[in-house]
Amino acid sequence: MGLPAPTLSLLRPGIDDHFSRPTIPEILESLAAETRAEYADWARQSAKLMRSRSPTMLKVTLRQLQRGKDMSLAACFRMELSMAQQCFAQGDFLEGVRALIIDKDNAPRWIPNRIEDVTDAMVDAFFRNRWAAAAHPLATLEAL
């Protein structure tokens, strides 16, 4: 008797279908429209979870995945260092820590609170290079 198939492998076709959409609103719409019995509960739970998260960070994460798929590991690390700095400056990371760990009220007040209000400029701020190429703390990462 073998082990049961891992859940992820069973869900992979649904994941690939829904998360191949180019925007967060389209991903959420796709999840909401799921009617296949084998994916319906997962899709509903996924959409519910996504709607509870920072709208800004949903859009940032999708952009990160889209950009990072064609980048070297060193370039990804440089991009992510800038992103981490912006996470603190933007405030949703700290708000999530407050809501889930400090106050434990589980009621984060995201800025903005709706996915429709997250602008491209807000997302672009996470990908702005904060250093001249040679001055970047990870500039020589490929040489290591």
mmCIF file of C-alpha atoms in Angstrom:
data_model
loop_
_atom_site.group_PDB
_atom_site.id
_atom_site.type_symbol
_atom_site.label_atom_id
_atom_site.label_comp_id
_atom_site.label_asym_id
_atom_site.label_seq_id
_atom_site.Cartn_x
_atom_site.Cartn_y
_atom_site.Cartn_z
ATOM 1 C CA MET A 1 0.000 0.000 0.000
ATOM 2 C CA GLY A 2 1.509 3.310 -1.135
ATOM 3 C CA LEU A 3 1.188 6.756 0.257
ATOM 4 C CA PRO A 4 -1.719 8.900 -0.937
ATOM 5 C CA ALA A 5 -0.948 11.423 -3.651
ATOM 6 C CA PRO A 6 0.097 14.778 -2.208
ATOM 7 C CA THR A 7 -2.666 17.364 -2.255
ATOM 8 C CA LEU A 8 -0.575 19.826 -4.254
ATOM 9 C CA SER A 9 -0.147 17.422 -7.156
ATOM 10 C CA LEU A 10 -3.907 16.845 -7.257
ATOM 11 C CA LEU A 11 -4.566 20.591 -7.278
ATOM 12 C CA ARG A 12 -1.811 21.447 -9.751
ATOM 13 C CA PRO A 13 -4.093 21.669 -12.835
ATOM 14 C CA GLY A 14 -6.397 24.098 -10.996
ATOM 15 C CA ILE A 15 -3.464 26.107 -9.663
ATOM 16 C CA ASP A 16 -1.932 26.369 -13.133
ATOM 17 C CA ASP A 17 -5.273 27.374 -14.645
ATOM 18 C CA HIS A 18 -6.264 30.059 -12.144
ATOM 19 C CA PHE A 19 -2.864 31.490 -11.277
ATOM 20 C CA SER A 20 -1.794 31.873 -14.900
ATOM 21 C CA ARG A 21 -4.078 34.923 -15.128
ATOM 22 C CA PRO A 22 -2.175 38.205 -15.528
ATOM 23 C CA THR A 23 -3.815 40.222 -12.712
ATOM 24 C CA ILE A 24 -5.076 39.659 -9.180
ATOM 25 C CA PRO A 25 -8.666 40.654 -10.066
ATOM 26 C CA GLU A 26 -8.617 38.123 -12.925
ATOM 27 C CA ILE A 27 -7.245 35.422 -10.611
ATOM 28 C CA LEU A 28 -9.988 36.144 -8.072
ATOM 29 C CA GLU A 29 -12.669 36.116 -10.789
ATOM 30 C CA SER A 30 -11.344 32.822 -12.107
ATOM 31 C CA LEU A 31 -11.349 31.268 -8.639
ATOM 32 C CA ALA A 32 -14.901 32.485 -8.031
ATOM 33 C CA ALA A 33 -16.056 30.928 -11.300
ATOM 34 C CA GLU A 34 -14.576 27.484 -10.550
ATOM 35 C CA THR A 35 -17.241 24.777 -10.960
ATOM 36 C CA ARG A 36 -15.168 21.591 -11.210
ATOM 37 C CA ALA A 37 -15.924 19.497 -8.132
ATOM 38 C CA GLU A 38 -12.285 18.566 -7.554
ATOM 39 C CA TYR A 39 -11.207 22.240 -7.367
ATOM 40 C CA ALA A 40 -14.289 24.140 -6.150
ATOM 41 C CA ASP A 41 -13.601 23.985 -2.392
ATOM 42 C CA TRP A 42 -9.908 24.778 -2.852
ATOM 43 C CA ALA A 43 -10.760 27.699 -5.164
ATOM 44 C CA ARG A 44 -13.288 29.120 -2.694
ATOM 45 C CA GLN A 45 -10.836 28.844 0.213
ATOM 46 C CA SER A 46 -7.998 30.325 -1.849
ATOM 47 C CA ALA A 47 -10.071 33.343 -2.897
ATOM 48 C CA LYS A 48 -11.235 33.898 0.688
ATOM 49 C CA LEU A 49 -7.655 33.771 1.959
ATOM 50 C CA MET A 50 -6.422 36.130 -0.751
ATOM 51 C CA ARG A 51 -9.159 38.644 0.069
ATOM 52 C CA SER A 52 -7.983 38.698 3.697
ATOM 53 C CA ARG A 53 -4.433 39.669 2.730
ATOM 54 C CA SER A 54 -2.898 43.015 1.861
ATOM 55 C CA PRO A 55 -4.229 44.098 -1.544
ATOM 56 C CA THR A 56 -0.960 45.889 -2.243
ATOM 57 C CA MET A 57 1.137 42.861 -1.403
ATOM 58 C CA LEU A 58 -1.037 40.603 -3.563
ATOM 59 C CA LYS A 59 -0.272 42.791 -6.560
ATOM 60 C CA VAL A 60 3.395 43.122 -5.588
ATOM 61 C CA THR A 61 3.792 39.358 -5.212
ATOM 62 C CA LEU A 62 2.229 38.675 -8.589
ATOM 63 C CA ARG A 63 4.541 41.229 -10.227
ATOM 64 C CA GLN A 64 7.513 39.683 -8.407
ATOM 65 C CA LEU A 65 6.647 36.230 -9.767
ATOM 66 C CA GLN A 66 6.125 37.580 -13.269
ATOM 67 C CA ARG A 67 9.433 39.473 -13.284
ATOM 68 C CA GLY A 68 11.483 36.945 -11.366
ATOM 69 C CA LYS A 69 10.794 33.993 -13.649
ATOM 70 C CA ASP A 70 13.299 35.337 -16.190
ATOM 71 C CA MET A 71 15.885 36.695 -13.754
ATOM 72 C CA SER A 72 19.082 35.179 -12.417
ATOM 73 C CA LEU A 73 19.160 34.234 -8.747
ATOM 74 C CA ALA A 74 21.482 37.165 -7.996
ATOM 75 C CA ALA A 75 19.147 39.604 -9.770
ATOM 76 C CA CYS A 76 16.194 38.185 -7.797
ATOM 77 C CA PHE A 77 18.056 38.726 -4.520
ATOM 78 C CA ARG A 78 18.816 42.342 -5.500
ATOM 79 C CA MET A 79 15.175 42.920 -6.453
ATOM 80 C CA GLU A 80 13.936 41.363 -3.217
ATOM 81 C CA LEU A 81 16.221 43.529 -1.069
ATOM 82 C CA SER A 82 14.575 46.636 -2.523
ATOM 83 C CA MET A 83 11.166 45.044 -2.069
ATOM 84 C CA ALA A 84 11.869 44.269 1.598
ATOM 85 C CA GLN A 85 12.811 47.880 2.260
ATOM 86 C CA GLN A 86 9.616 49.102 0.622
ATOM 87 C CA CYS A 87 7.541 46.641 2.688
ATOM 88 C CA PHE A 88 8.544 48.547 5.801
ATOM 89 C CA ALA A 89 8.118 51.979 4.193
ATOM 90 C CA GLN A 90 4.695 51.148 2.737
ATOM 91 C CA GLY A 91 3.361 49.909 6.088
ATOM 92 C CA ASP A 92 1.250 46.814 5.349
ATOM 93 C CA PHE A 93 3.943 44.472 6.686
ATOM 94 C CA LEU A 94 3.972 46.293 10.020
ATOM 95 C CA GLU A 95 0.168 46.422 10.044
ATOM 96 C CA GLY A 96 0.024 42.664 9.501
ATOM 97 C CA VAL A 97 2.418 42.086 12.385
ATOM 98 C CA ARG A 98 0.321 44.384 14.581
ATOM 99 C CA ALA A 99 -2.972 42.691 13.697
ATOM 100 C CA LEU A 100 -1.795 39.084 13.860
ATOM 101 C CA ILE A 101 0.999 39.036 16.437
ATOM 102 C CA ILE A 102 0.939 42.117 18.672
ATOM 103 C CA ASP A 103 -2.733 43.058 19.179
ATOM 104 C CA LYS A 104 -4.038 39.729 17.880
ATOM 105 C CA ASP A 105 -7.250 41.405 16.741
ATOM 106 C CA ASN A 106 -6.938 39.735 13.321
ATOM 107 C CA ALA A 107 -8.278 42.931 11.768
ATOM 108 C CA PRO A 108 -5.518 44.493 9.698
ATOM 109 C CA ARG A 109 -6.168 47.921 8.228
ATOM 110 C CA TRP A 110 -4.437 47.670 4.866
ATOM 111 C CA ILE A 111 -3.508 50.794 2.925
ATOM 112 C CA PRO A 112 -5.358 50.782 0.614
ATOM 113 C CA ASN A 113 -7.950 48.285 1.757
ATOM 114 C CA ARG A 114 -9.340 47.390 -1.703
ATOM 115 C CA ILE A 115 -7.492 45.750 -4.596
ATOM 116 C CA GLU A 116 -9.160 48.224 -6.976
ATOM 117 C CA ASP A 117 -7.432 51.096 -5.166
ATOM 118 C CA VAL A 118 -3.886 49.753 -5.551
ATOM 119 C CA THR A 119 -2.283 51.739 -8.355
ATOM 120 C CA ASP A 120 0.548 50.706 -10.659
ATOM 121 C CA ALA A 121 2.654 53.468 -9.090
ATOM 122 C CA MET A 122 2.192 51.877 -5.648
ATOM 123 C CA VAL A 123 3.399 48.544 -6.998
ATOM 124 C CA ASP A 124 6.223 50.161 -9.000
ATOM 125 C CA ALA A 125 7.638 51.599 -5.755
ATOM 126 C CA PHE A 126 8.538 48.067 -4.624
ATOM 127 C CA PHE A 127 10.673 47.516 -7.721
ATOM 128 C CA ARG A 128 12.500 50.838 -7.804
ATOM 129 C CA ASN A 129 16.256 50.334 -7.567
ATOM 130 C CA ARG A 130 17.487 52.202 -4.518
ATOM 131 C CA TRP A 131 21.202 52.051 -5.341
ATOM 132 C CA ALA A 132 23.520 52.843 -8.214
ATOM 133 C CA ALA A 133 24.577 49.506 -9.727
ATOM 134 C CA ALA A 134 28.059 49.418 -8.178
ATOM 135 C CA ALA A 135 26.797 50.652 -4.799
ATOM 136 C CA HIS A 136 24.142 47.964 -4.387
ATOM 137 C CA PRO A 137 24.917 45.810 -1.321
ATOM 138 C CA LEU A 138 24.562 42.720 -3.516
ATOM 139 C CA ALA A 139 26.347 44.127 -6.592
ATOM 140 C CA THR A 140 29.017 41.423 -6.652
ATOM 141 C CA LEU A 141 26.758 38.510 -5.774
ATOM 142 C CA GLU A 142 27.484 36.653 -9.024
ATOM 143 C CA ALA A 143 31.213 36.732 -8.205
ATOM 144 C CA LEU A 144 30.788 34.862 -4.926
#
